Amino acid sequence: MPSLSTLLFASFPLLLIAIIWQNPDPIIKPITGHIAFKIIRQFFETTHCYVSVKTNSARLPHAECFSVSNGKFSRVFIDETSFPVVKEARKGHVIPGLWDGHGHLLPYGELMDSVNLFGAQTMDGVKERLVRYKASRPEAGTAEQWLRGMGWDQANFEGKWPVAKDLEIGDQFKDMYVMLDRVDVHCIWVSEKVLSLLPNPLPEVSGGETPAKGVFCDNAMDIVMKYYPKPSKERKTKFIKDAMWELNKLGIVGVHDAGVFPSELELYEELSADENWNVRVYAMMECETRNTFCPQDIAKISTTNGMLHVRSVKLFADGALGSWGSAMIEPYSDKQSSSGSLLINATTLSKLTHEWATAGYQVNIHAIGDLANRLAVDAFEEALKGLCPGSTLRECQSQHRFRIEHAQIIHPDDQRRMAELGIIPSIQPTHATSDMPYAETRLGKPRTEKEAYRMRSLLPLNPVFGSDFPVEPADIFEGIYAAVTRRSPRTGLDAEGGTKGWYSSETVTIEDALEGFTVNPAYAAFLEGKAGVIETGAYADWIVLEEPLEAVDLESLRKLKVKETWVGGKRVYKRAGPEEAPWVQN
Ligand SMILES: *[C@@H]1O[C@H](CO)[C@@H](O)[C@H](O)[C@H]1NC(C)=O
Ligand SMILES: [Zn+2]
């Protein structure tokens, strides 16, 4: 709404114009018409000026001001004093709102309501956190509401898998329903009470393992999930709200939600119209049964407020490296008997890719190991050959924009094939720095050097960057730091404890990393020109920083905090702190 001063300011010239309008002088009329247009426009716009505005747009890379109307940028400009513009001017430096190209919204919110086991270095440490959590949540652990947690790692239990019995911690934990996700969410560890619900003997599943009594990995997790009491709609709503608030605090305005079930989509649709839904969601749909074709259960959506977009699906080729689940062409270097396992065979993967693409969906395949990545490229190539008669595979790919989620370990041949076809890699820079302590042991040096955690090599493909939250912290500046330094954002150090960076030839520049979290995810979500950029017609999403991003020194980057986050022209987060009086010009 225009302020009273704006109204007064504008009404006088309007009156003047109305008078001049009566006098149709051929020279004066166009001028007054132009002035009238500018003044009237202000009623529908809000103009914001900052010390600097980095736009990510080739049209005007560096601006000072922009106007917002109807949730979108209506003008972007360098402050001209030739005409008085009513504007709010603030200190600070602006960059486009950040996007996480691969995160999990509901699990992130759910984790905030669960036991956080990340970084617990021993079994006793895990138990201590469970006890502390339970003391404040008497309702958790019942048959209706299992006690949930996430972040354990058998590497912290001297390499031994935990067992169900470990969860019987004193009397309080007897008969409790407990389910704890491994750090990479590819295994769960459950209590005896949960085991008692399951069929005996356990059914055989392909593409899954039960490495210990009470631990279920990959497809074997489904055995347990069948009995898991899904959180109520009220709790899910709370998870989403909590998650969005937390993401806004980090400067995140959009996320590619990497696995949304049809049953959740209904809730998303309902909530996305709510004024508290402050993160744009590009949802990758997953059928209730993984790796199937279920177009009848979902619908392509793009809400008018731009807060929810559905036109992609997620398929899964393999599991994770941490639990030797990723499918490799050659055996693991530290487990010669195994080369991981595929969750789907090549025939089915190709068939599903083709079916979904024909139904108009972008296909995003989770692939970590080099065999899984190879099958993903095979499936895409085969689909592209059939999808666009008369055009090249590359042109066809630019219509379908197939992507590989994680794209972690890729054989050089397949890196080349990806480059030729233009397959989009969706990379999590902090996975590289989290896995670097063990990746080389697992893969051996040559494979690590040529295949693993490529970043710079994949830049020509405009890779999407993400965090995979809640698997990693959602903080995008940690991701930028990891990509730019190939060092852990937690410690600032590489795998050797030095500062050179882990396989530092794969580092990227800050500029590249920022593109990975802005314009690249926009393209990979068919939102180019709408997201990740400050230009006319784009969603009015931006964040305010204390300094220009280029000026932040590397070591401060990983701890960088945003001042403000704006989504659709609305401020959704403002950091509390010493108040700076916003100065108003004119
Ligand atoms: C691939 O998997 C499908 C579904 O599980 C199965 O029907 C088919 O026989 C498998 N094909 C091959 C070649 O193993
Ligand atoms: Zn994920």
Coordinates of C-alpha atoms and ligand atoms in Angstrom, one line a residue:
M1 CA 0.0 0.0 0.0
P2 CA 1.3 3.5 -0.8
S3 CA 2.0 5.6 2.2
L4 CA 0.2 8.9 2.9
S5 CA 3.2 10.9 1.8
T6 CA 3.3 9.0 -1.5
L7 CA -0.3 9.8 -2.0
L8 CA 0.2 13.5 -1.3
F9 CA 3.4 13.5 -3.4
A10 CA 1.6 11.9 -6.3
S11 CA -1.7 13.6 -6.2
F12 CA -0.4 17.1 -6.9
P13 CA 1.4 16.2 -10.2
L14 CA -1.6 14.1 -11.2
L15 CA -3.8 17.2 -10.8
L16 CA -1.3 19.2 -12.8
I17 CA -1.2 16.5 -15.5
A18 CA -4.9 16.4 -15.7
I19 CA -4.9 20.2 -16.3
I20 CA -2.2 20.0 -19.0
W21 CA -4.0 17.0 -20.5
Q22 CA -6.9 19.3 -21.4
N23 CA -4.5 21.3 -23.5
P24 CA -3.4 19.0 -26.3
D25 CA -0.1 20.5 -27.1
P26 CA 1.7 17.9 -29.3
I27 CA 5.0 18.4 -27.4
I28 CA 3.8 18.7 -23.9
K29 CA 1.4 15.9 -24.0
P30 CA 3.8 12.9 -24.5
I31 CA 6.1 14.3 -21.8
T32 CA 3.3 14.7 -19.3
G33 CA 2.0 11.3 -20.3
H34 CA 5.4 9.8 -19.5
I35 CA 5.6 11.5 -16.2
A36 CA 2.1 10.5 -15.3
F37 CA 3.0 6.9 -16.1
K38 CA 6.0 7.0 -13.8
I39 CA 4.0 8.4 -11.0
I40 CA 1.1 6.1 -11.4
R41 CA 3.4 3.1 -11.6
Q42 CA 4.6 3.9 -8.1
F43 CA 1.2 3.0 -6.7
F44 CA 1.7 -0.5 -7.8
E45 CA 5.4 -0.9 -7.0
T46 CA 7.7 -0.8 -4.0
T47 CA 11.2 0.3 -4.8
H48 CA 14.2 -0.9 -2.8
C49 CA 17.7 0.5 -3.0
Y50 CA 20.9 -1.0 -1.5
V51 CA 24.6 -0.2 -1.6
S52 CA 25.0 -2.9 -4.2
V53 CA 22.8 -5.5 -6.0
K54 CA 24.4 -8.4 -7.7
T55 CA 21.7 -9.6 -10.1
N56 CA 23.1 -12.7 -11.9
S57 CA 21.6 -11.2 -15.0
A58 CA 23.6 -10.5 -18.1
R59 CA 21.4 -7.5 -18.8
L60 CA 22.5 -5.5 -15.8
P61 CA 24.9 -7.5 -13.6
H62 CA 25.3 -4.8 -11.0
A63 CA 22.5 -2.6 -10.0
E64 CA 21.5 -0.5 -7.0
C65 CA 17.7 -0.5 -7.0
F66 CA 14.8 -2.7 -8.0
S67 CA 11.1 -2.3 -7.9
V68 CA 8.7 -5.0 -6.9
S69 CA 5.1 -5.4 -8.0
N70 CA 2.8 -8.3 -7.4
G71 CA 5.6 -10.5 -6.0
K72 CA 7.9 -10.1 -9.0
F73 CA 10.7 -7.7 -9.9
S74 CA 9.2 -5.0 -12.2
R75 CA 12.3 -3.0 -12.8
V76 CA 16.0 -3.3 -11.9
F77 CA 18.1 -0.1 -12.3
I78 CA 21.1 1.9 -11.2
D79 CA 19.8 4.8 -9.1
E80 CA 19.1 7.7 -11.4
T81 CA 18.4 11.0 -9.7
S82 CA 16.8 12.5 -12.8
F83 CA 13.4 11.6 -11.5
P84 CA 12.4 11.4 -7.9
V85 CA 11.5 7.8 -7.0
V86 CA 9.9 7.0 -3.7
K87 CA 11.9 4.2 -2.3
E88 CA 13.1 2.5 0.7
A89 CA 16.8 2.5 0.8
R90 CA 18.8 0.3 3.1
K91 CA 22.3 -0.6 4.0
G92 CA 23.6 -3.9 2.8
H93 CA 24.5 -5.8 -0.3
V94 CA 22.0 -7.9 -2.2
I95 CA 22.3 -11.2 -4.0
P96 CA 19.5 -13.3 -5.5
G97 CA 17.7 -15.6 -3.0
L98 CA 19.5 -18.9 -2.7
W99 CA 18.1 -22.3 -3.8
D100 CA 19.1 -25.7 -2.5
G101 CA 19.1 -28.0 -5.5
H102 CA 18.6 -31.1 -3.4
G103 CA 17.0 -31.2 0.0
H104 CA 14.3 -33.0 1.9
L105 CA 11.8 -30.6 3.5
L106 CA 9.6 -32.8 5.7
P107 CA 12.5 -34.9 7.0
Y108 CA 14.3 -31.7 7.8
G109 CA 11.4 -30.5 9.9
E110 CA 11.0 -33.9 11.4
L111 CA 14.7 -34.0 12.4
M112 CA 14.2 -30.7 14.2
D113 CA 11.7 -32.6 16.3
S114 CA 13.9 -35.7 16.8
V115 CA 17.1 -36.7 18.5
N116 CA 20.1 -35.2 16.8
L117 CA 22.8 -37.8 16.7
F118 CA 25.2 -36.1 14.3
G119 CA 28.7 -35.9 15.6
A120 CA 28.0 -38.4 18.5
Q121 CA 31.4 -40.0 18.7
T122 CA 30.6 -43.1 20.7
M123 CA 27.7 -45.5 21.6
D124 CA 27.6 -43.9 25.0
G125 CA 27.4 -40.5 23.4
V126 CA 24.4 -41.7 21.4
K127 CA 22.7 -43.2 24.5
E128 CA 23.3 -40.0 26.4
R129 CA 21.5 -37.9 23.8
L130 CA 18.6 -40.4 23.6
V131 CA 18.1 -40.2 27.4
R132 CA 18.3 -36.4 27.4
Y133 CA 15.8 -36.1 24.6
K134 CA 13.4 -38.6 26.1
A135 CA 13.4 -36.7 29.4
S136 CA 11.8 -33.7 27.6
R137 CA 9.5 -35.6 25.3
P138 CA 7.5 -38.0 27.4
E139 CA 5.1 -38.6 24.4
A140 CA 7.9 -40.0 22.1
G141 CA 8.5 -43.8 21.9
T142 CA 4.9 -45.0 21.9
A143 CA 3.3 -47.3 19.3
E144 CA 1.6 -44.2 17.8
Q145 CA 4.6 -41.9 17.9
W146 CA 8.0 -43.6 17.6
L147 CA 11.0 -41.9 19.0
R148 CA 12.9 -40.8 15.9
G149 CA 16.5 -39.7 15.6
M150 CA 19.1 -39.3 12.9
G151 CA 22.9 -39.0 12.4
W152 CA 24.5 -42.2 13.8
D153 CA 27.4 -43.7 12.1
Q154 CA 28.9 -47.1 12.8
A155 CA 32.3 -45.7 12.1
N156 CA 31.9 -44.1 15.5
F157 CA 31.2 -47.5 17.1
E158 CA 34.6 -48.8 16.2
G159 CA 33.2 -49.9 12.8
K160 CA 30.7 -52.3 14.4
W161 CA 27.0 -52.1 13.4
P162 CA 24.7 -51.3 16.3
V163 CA 22.0 -53.8 17.3
A164 CA 18.4 -53.5 18.6
K165 CA 19.5 -54.4 22.1
D166 CA 21.8 -51.4 22.3
L167 CA 18.6 -49.3 22.4
E168 CA 17.5 -50.8 25.7
I169 CA 18.9 -48.1 27.9
G170 CA 17.7 -48.6 31.4
D171 CA 14.1 -49.1 32.4
Q172 CA 13.0 -46.0 30.6
F173 CA 13.8 -47.3 27.2
K174 CA 12.4 -50.8 27.7
D175 CA 9.5 -51.4 25.4
M176 CA 10.0 -48.2 23.5
Y177 CA 9.5 -47.8 19.8
V178 CA 12.7 -46.3 18.5
M179 CA 13.9 -45.7 14.9
L180 CA 17.1 -43.9 14.2
D181 CA 18.4 -43.0 10.7
R182 CA 22.0 -43.5 9.8
V183 CA 23.9 -40.3 9.0
D184 CA 23.2 -40.8 5.2
V185 CA 19.6 -42.0 5.7
H186 CA 20.3 -45.2 3.8
C187 CA 20.0 -47.4 6.9
I188 CA 17.8 -47.4 10.0
W189 CA 18.4 -48.8 13.4
V190 CA 15.4 -49.9 15.4
S191 CA 14.5 -51.2 18.9
E192 CA 13.4 -54.6 20.0
K193 CA 9.8 -53.4 20.2
V194 CA 9.9 -52.4 16.6
L195 CA 11.4 -55.7 15.6
S196 CA 8.5 -57.5 17.4
L197 CA 6.1 -56.0 14.9
L198 CA 7.9 -57.5 11.9
P199 CA 7.3 -60.9 10.3
N200 CA 9.5 -63.7 11.4
P201 CA 11.6 -64.7 9.5
L202 CA 12.1 -61.4 7.7
P203 CA 11.1 -61.3 4.0
E204 CA 13.9 -61.4 1.4
V205 CA 14.4 -58.1 -0.4
S206 CA 16.6 -57.4 -3.3
G207 CA 18.7 -54.2 -3.2
G208 CA 18.7 -54.1 0.6
E209 CA 20.6 -55.5 3.5
T210 CA 20.2 -56.2 7.2
P211 CA 23.8 -56.1 8.4
A212 CA 22.9 -56.5 12.1
K213 CA 19.9 -57.5 14.1
G214 CA 17.9 -54.2 14.2
V215 CA 19.6 -52.5 11.2
F216 CA 18.0 -52.3 7.8
C217 CA 19.6 -50.7 4.8
D218 CA 18.2 -49.4 1.5
N219 CA 15.3 -51.5 0.2
A220 CA 15.2 -53.5 3.5
M221 CA 14.1 -50.3 5.2
D222 CA 10.7 -50.8 3.5
I223 CA 10.1 -53.9 5.8
V224 CA 10.1 -51.5 8.8
M225 CA 8.5 -48.6 7.1
K226 CA 5.3 -50.6 6.5
Y227 CA 4.8 -50.5 10.3
Y228 CA 5.9 -47.0 10.9
P229 CA 3.0 -44.8 12.1
K230 CA 3.1 -41.8 9.8
P231 CA 3.1 -38.5 11.6
S232 CA -0.3 -36.8 11.6
K233 CA -1.2 -34.0 9.3
E234 CA -0.8 -31.6 12.2
R235 CA 2.7 -32.7 12.9
K236 CA 3.6 -32.7 9.2
T237 CA 2.3 -29.2 9.0
K238 CA 4.5 -28.2 11.9
F239 CA 7.5 -29.9 10.3
I240 CA 7.1 -27.9 7.1
K241 CA 6.6 -24.6 9.0
D242 CA 9.6 -25.2 11.2
A243 CA 11.8 -26.3 8.2
M244 CA 10.8 -23.2 6.2
W245 CA 11.5 -20.8 9.0
E246 CA 14.9 -22.4 9.5
L247 CA 15.7 -22.3 5.7
N248 CA 14.6 -18.6 5.4
K249 CA 17.1 -17.9 8.2
L250 CA 19.8 -19.3 6.0
G251 CA 18.9 -17.1 3.0
I252 CA 17.1 -20.0 1.3
V253 CA 14.1 -19.1 -0.8
G254 CA 13.7 -22.3 -2.8
V255 CA 14.4 -26.0 -2.6
H256 CA 14.3 -28.9 -5.0
D257 CA 12.5 -31.3 -2.7
A258 CA 14.2 -34.6 -3.6
G259 CA 11.4 -37.1 -2.9
V260 CA 7.8 -36.1 -2.3
F261 CA 5.1 -38.8 -2.0
P262 CA 1.7 -38.4 -3.6
S263 CA 0.1 -38.5 -0.1
E264 CA 2.2 -35.5 0.9
L265 CA 1.6 -33.5 -2.3
E266 CA -2.0 -32.9 -1.2
L267 CA -0.8 -31.3 2.0
Y268 CA 1.8 -29.3 0.0
E269 CA -0.9 -28.0 -2.3
E270 CA -3.1 -27.0 0.6
L271 CA -0.3 -25.3 2.5
S272 CA 1.4 -23.6 -0.4
A273 CA -1.4 -21.0 -0.5
D274 CA -0.8 -20.2 3.1
E275 CA 1.1 -17.0 3.9
N276 CA 3.6 -18.9 6.1
W277 CA 4.7 -21.1 3.1
N278 CA 7.8 -19.0 2.5
V279 CA 10.1 -21.4 0.6
R280 CA 9.4 -22.2 -3.1
V281 CA 9.3 -25.9 -3.6
Y282 CA 10.2 -27.7 -6.8
A283 CA 9.0 -31.2 -5.9
M284 CA 10.5 -34.4 -7.3
M285 CA 7.8 -36.9 -7.0
E286 CA 8.3 -40.5 -5.7
C287 CA 5.7 -43.2 -6.1
E288 CA 4.4 -44.8 -2.9
T289 CA 6.3 -47.8 -4.1
R290 CA 9.8 -46.8 -5.1
N291 CA 10.9 -47.0 -8.7
T292 CA 7.5 -47.4 -10.3
F293 CA 5.3 -45.5 -12.7
C294 CA 2.3 -43.8 -11.0
P295 CA 1.2 -40.8 -13.0
Q296 CA -2.4 -41.3 -12.0
D297 CA -1.3 -40.5 -8.4
I298 CA 0.2 -37.1 -9.1
A299 CA -0.4 -34.0 -11.3
K300 CA 1.8 -31.5 -12.8
I301 CA 1.3 -28.2 -10.9
S302 CA 2.7 -24.7 -10.9
T303 CA 0.7 -22.7 -8.4
T304 CA -0.1 -19.1 -9.4
N305 CA 1.9 -17.7 -6.5
G306 CA 4.9 -19.6 -7.7
M307 CA 5.4 -21.4 -4.4
L308 CA 4.9 -25.0 -5.6
H309 CA 6.0 -26.6 -8.8
V310 CA 5.6 -30.3 -9.8
R311 CA 6.9 -31.7 -13.0
S312 CA 9.7 -34.1 -12.1
V313 CA 10.1 -37.6 -10.6
K314 CA 12.9 -39.2 -8.7
L315 CA 14.1 -42.7 -9.3
F316 CA 16.8 -44.6 -7.4
A317 CA 19.6 -46.5 -8.9
D318 CA 21.6 -47.4 -5.8
G319 CA 22.4 -46.7 -2.1
A320 CA 25.1 -44.7 -0.4
L321 CA 28.9 -45.1 -0.2
G322 CA 29.1 -44.9 3.6
S323 CA 27.3 -48.3 3.9
W324 CA 28.9 -49.8 0.8
G325 CA 25.5 -49.5 -0.8
S326 CA 26.5 -47.6 -4.0
A327 CA 26.8 -49.8 -7.1
M328 CA 30.3 -49.9 -8.5
I329 CA 31.8 -51.2 -11.7
E330 CA 34.7 -52.7 -9.8
P331 CA 34.7 -54.0 -6.2
Y332 CA 35.3 -51.7 -3.2
S333 CA 38.9 -51.3 -2.4
D334 CA 38.3 -51.9 1.3
K335 CA 35.7 -54.7 0.7
Q336 CA 36.9 -56.8 -2.2
S337 CA 33.9 -59.1 -1.9
S338 CA 31.4 -56.4 -2.7
S339 CA 30.7 -53.9 -5.4
G340 CA 27.6 -52.6 -3.8
S341 CA 24.1 -53.2 -5.2
L342 CA 21.7 -51.7 -7.7
L343 CA 18.2 -51.0 -6.5
I344 CA 16.8 -51.5 -10.0
N345 CA 18.1 -53.3 -13.1
A346 CA 19.0 -51.5 -16.3
T347 CA 15.9 -52.7 -18.2
T348 CA 13.5 -51.3 -15.7
L349 CA 15.4 -48.1 -15.2
S350 CA 15.3 -47.4 -18.9
K351 CA 11.7 -48.4 -19.2
L352 CA 10.7 -46.1 -16.3
T353 CA 12.7 -43.2 -17.6
H354 CA 11.0 -43.5 -21.0
E355 CA 7.5 -43.8 -19.5
W356 CA 7.9 -40.8 -17.2
A357 CA 9.5 -38.6 -19.9
T358 CA 6.7 -39.5 -22.3
A359 CA 4.2 -38.5 -19.7
G360 CA 5.9 -35.1 -19.6
Y361 CA 8.0 -35.4 -16.4
Q362 CA 11.7 -34.6 -15.9
V363 CA 13.5 -37.7 -14.6
N364 CA 16.0 -37.3 -11.8
I365 CA 17.9 -40.5 -11.0
H366 CA 19.7 -40.9 -7.7
A367 CA 23.1 -42.4 -8.6
I368 CA 26.2 -42.6 -6.4
G369 CA 28.4 -45.4 -7.6
D370 CA 30.0 -45.4 -11.0
L371 CA 27.8 -48.4 -12.1
A372 CA 24.7 -46.6 -11.1
N373 CA 25.8 -43.4 -12.9
R374 CA 26.5 -45.5 -16.0
L375 CA 23.1 -47.0 -16.0
A376 CA 21.5 -43.6 -15.5
V377 CA 23.4 -42.2 -18.5
D378 CA 22.4 -45.3 -20.5
A379 CA 18.7 -44.8 -19.5
F380 CA 18.8 -41.2 -20.4
E381 CA 20.5 -41.7 -23.7
E382 CA 18.1 -44.4 -24.7
A383 CA 15.1 -42.3 -23.8
L384 CA 16.5 -39.3 -25.7
K385 CA 16.9 -41.4 -28.8
G386 CA 13.1 -42.1 -28.8
L387 CA 11.7 -38.8 -27.5
C388 CA 12.4 -36.2 -30.0
P389 CA 12.5 -37.5 -33.6
G390 CA 14.3 -35.0 -35.9
S391 CA 16.4 -33.3 -33.2
T392 CA 19.8 -34.0 -31.8
L393 CA 20.1 -35.8 -28.5
R394 CA 21.4 -32.6 -26.9
E395 CA 18.5 -30.6 -28.1
C396 CA 16.2 -33.2 -26.8
Q397 CA 18.0 -33.1 -23.5
S398 CA 17.5 -29.4 -23.3
Q399 CA 13.7 -30.0 -23.4
H400 CA 13.7 -32.8 -20.9
R401 CA 16.6 -31.7 -18.6
F402 CA 17.3 -35.2 -17.2
R403 CA 19.5 -35.0 -14.1
I404 CA 21.5 -37.3 -11.9
E405 CA 21.1 -36.7 -8.2
H406 CA 24.5 -36.9 -6.4
A407 CA 26.5 -37.9 -9.5
Q408 CA 29.2 -38.8 -7.0
I409 CA 31.5 -41.4 -8.6
I410 CA 31.5 -41.3 -12.4
H411 CA 33.7 -43.3 -14.7
P412 CA 35.7 -41.0 -17.1
D413 CA 33.9 -42.5 -20.1
D414 CA 30.5 -41.6 -18.6
Q415 CA 31.7 -38.1 -17.6
R416 CA 32.4 -37.6 -21.3
R417 CA 29.0 -39.0 -22.3
M418 CA 27.3 -36.7 -19.8
A419 CA 29.1 -33.8 -21.4
E420 CA 28.1 -34.8 -24.8
L421 CA 24.4 -35.2 -23.9
G422 CA 24.3 -32.3 -21.5
I423 CA 23.0 -34.4 -18.6
I424 CA 22.7 -32.2 -15.5
P425 CA 24.6 -33.3 -12.4
S426 CA 23.1 -32.4 -9.1
I427 CA 25.9 -32.2 -6.6
Q428 CA 26.3 -31.7 -2.9
P429 CA 29.6 -30.1 -2.2
T430 CA 29.5 -30.9 1.5
H431 CA 29.1 -34.6 0.7
A432 CA 32.6 -34.4 -0.7
T433 CA 34.0 -32.9 2.4
S434 CA 32.1 -35.2 4.7
D435 CA 33.1 -38.3 2.8
M436 CA 36.8 -37.3 2.2
P437 CA 38.0 -39.1 5.4
Y438 CA 37.1 -42.5 4.1
A439 CA 36.4 -42.1 0.3
E440 CA 39.9 -42.9 -0.8
T441 CA 40.1 -46.0 1.4
R442 CA 36.8 -47.2 0.0
L443 CA 37.6 -46.4 -3.7
G444 CA 41.4 -46.5 -3.9
K445 CA 43.5 -43.7 -5.1
P446 CA 43.1 -44.0 -8.9
R447 CA 39.3 -44.2 -8.8
T448 CA 39.1 -41.3 -6.3
E449 CA 41.4 -39.2 -8.5
K450 CA 39.6 -39.7 -11.8
E451 CA 36.0 -40.4 -10.8
A452 CA 35.0 -39.1 -7.4
Y453 CA 33.2 -35.9 -6.4
R454 CA 33.9 -34.0 -9.6
M455 CA 33.0 -30.3 -9.4
R456 CA 35.2 -28.2 -11.7
S457 CA 35.2 -31.0 -14.3
L458 CA 31.4 -30.8 -14.5
L459 CA 31.1 -27.0 -14.6
P460 CA 30.3 -27.0 -18.4
L461 CA 27.1 -28.9 -17.5
N462 CA 26.0 -26.1 -15.2
P463 CA 25.7 -28.4 -12.1
V464 CA 23.0 -27.8 -9.6
F465 CA 24.4 -27.5 -6.1
G466 CA 22.6 -28.6 -2.9
S467 CA 23.1 -29.8 0.6
D468 CA 20.9 -32.9 0.8
F469 CA 19.6 -31.5 4.1
P470 CA 19.0 -33.0 6.7
V471 CA 21.8 -35.3 5.7
E472 CA 24.1 -32.3 5.8
P473 CA 23.5 -28.9 7.4
A474 CA 21.3 -26.8 5.1
D475 CA 23.6 -23.8 5.3
I476 CA 24.4 -22.8 1.7
F477 CA 27.5 -20.8 2.7
E478 CA 29.0 -24.1 4.0
G479 CA 28.3 -25.6 0.6
I480 CA 29.9 -22.7 -1.2
Y481 CA 32.9 -22.9 1.1
A482 CA 33.2 -26.7 0.5
A483 CA 33.1 -26.2 -3.3
V484 CA 35.5 -23.3 -3.3
T485 CA 38.1 -24.8 -0.9
R486 CA 37.4 -28.6 -0.9
R487 CA 37.8 -28.4 2.8
S488 CA 35.4 -29.2 5.6
P489 CA 33.2 -26.2 6.5
R490 CA 33.2 -27.5 10.1
T491 CA 36.9 -27.5 10.6
G492 CA 38.3 -25.5 7.7
L493 CA 40.7 -28.5 7.0
D494 CA 41.1 -31.1 4.2
A495 CA 41.4 -34.9 4.6
E496 CA 45.0 -34.6 5.7
G497 CA 44.2 -31.9 8.3
G498 CA 45.9 -29.3 6.0
T499 CA 44.5 -26.4 4.1
K500 CA 45.4 -27.3 0.5
G501 CA 42.0 -28.8 -0.1
W502 CA 41.1 -32.4 -1.0
Y503 CA 41.8 -33.0 -4.6
S504 CA 42.0 -29.2 -5.0
S505 CA 42.0 -29.4 -8.8
E506 CA 38.2 -29.8 -8.5
T507 CA 37.6 -26.6 -6.6
V508 CA 35.4 -24.0 -8.2
T509 CA 35.2 -20.2 -7.9
I510 CA 32.8 -18.4 -5.6
E511 CA 31.0 -17.2 -8.7
D512 CA 30.6 -20.7 -10.0
A513 CA 29.4 -21.9 -6.6
L514 CA 26.8 -19.1 -6.4
E515 CA 25.5 -20.1 -9.8
G516 CA 25.2 -23.6 -8.5
F517 CA 22.9 -22.4 -5.8
T518 CA 20.9 -19.9 -8.0
V519 CA 20.7 -19.9 -11.8
N520 CA 21.6 -23.5 -12.3
P521 CA 18.9 -24.9 -10.0
A522 CA 16.5 -22.5 -11.7
Y523 CA 17.3 -24.0 -15.1
A524 CA 17.2 -27.5 -13.8
A525 CA 13.7 -26.7 -12.5
F526 CA 12.5 -25.1 -15.7
L527 CA 12.4 -21.8 -13.8
E528 CA 15.1 -19.9 -15.7
G529 CA 14.4 -16.2 -15.7
K530 CA 12.1 -16.7 -12.8
A531 CA 14.4 -17.8 -10.0
G532 CA 18.0 -17.3 -8.9
V533 CA 18.1 -13.9 -10.7
I534 CA 17.2 -10.3 -10.2
E535 CA 15.6 -9.1 -13.4
T536 CA 12.3 -7.9 -14.6
G537 CA 9.7 -10.7 -14.4
A538 CA 11.6 -12.9 -12.0
Y539 CA 10.2 -13.8 -8.5
A540 CA 11.1 -11.0 -6.1
D541 CA 13.4 -13.1 -3.9
W542 CA 16.6 -11.7 -2.5
I543 CA 18.9 -11.7 0.5
V544 CA 20.8 -9.0 2.1
L545 CA 24.4 -9.5 3.3
E546 CA 26.7 -7.3 5.4
E547 CA 29.4 -7.2 2.6
P548 CA 29.4 -8.0 -1.1
L549 CA 29.9 -11.8 -1.4
E550 CA 33.2 -11.3 -3.4
A551 CA 34.6 -9.3 -0.5
V552 CA 34.0 -11.9 2.2
D553 CA 37.3 -13.6 3.0
L554 CA 37.3 -17.4 2.5
E555 CA 37.5 -18.3 6.2
S556 CA 34.5 -16.1 7.1
L557 CA 32.5 -17.6 4.2
R558 CA 31.6 -20.8 6.0
K559 CA 30.2 -18.8 9.0
L560 CA 28.5 -16.1 6.9
K561 CA 25.1 -15.1 8.2
V562 CA 22.4 -13.3 6.1
K563 CA 20.9 -10.1 7.4
E564 CA 17.6 -10.5 5.7
T565 CA 15.7 -12.8 3.4
W566 CA 12.9 -11.7 1.1
V567 CA 10.5 -13.9 -0.8
G568 CA 8.0 -12.6 -3.3
G569 CA 8.7 -9.1 -2.2
K570 CA 8.0 -9.9 1.4
R571 CA 10.6 -9.9 4.2
V572 CA 10.4 -13.3 5.7
Y573 CA 13.5 -13.1 7.9
K574 CA 15.5 -10.3 9.6
R575 CA 18.4 -11.1 11.8
A576 CA 18.0 -9.8 15.3
G577 CA 20.8 -7.5 16.4
P578 CA 21.8 -4.0 16.9
E579 CA 19.2 -2.0 15.1
E580 CA 20.3 0.0 12.1
A581 CA 18.0 2.8 11.2
P582 CA 16.9 2.2 7.7
W583 CA 17.5 5.5 5.9
V584 CA 14.8 6.7 3.5
Q585 CA 15.8 8.7 0.6
N586 CA 13.4 11.3 -0.8
Ligands
LIG1 C1 14.5 -56.5 -14.1 O1 13.6 -56.3 -13.1 C2 12.3 -56.5 -13.4 C3 11.4 -56.1 -12.2 O2 12.0 -56.4 -11.0 C4 12.1 -58.0 -13.7 O3 10.8 -58.3 -14.0 C5 13.0 -58.3 -14.9 O4 13.0 -59.7 -15.2 C6 14.4 -57.9 -14.6 N1 15.2 -58.0 -15.8 C7 16.4 -58.6 -15.9 C8 17.1 -58.6 -17.2 O5 17.0 -59.0 -14.9
ZN2 ZN 18.7 -36.8 -0.9

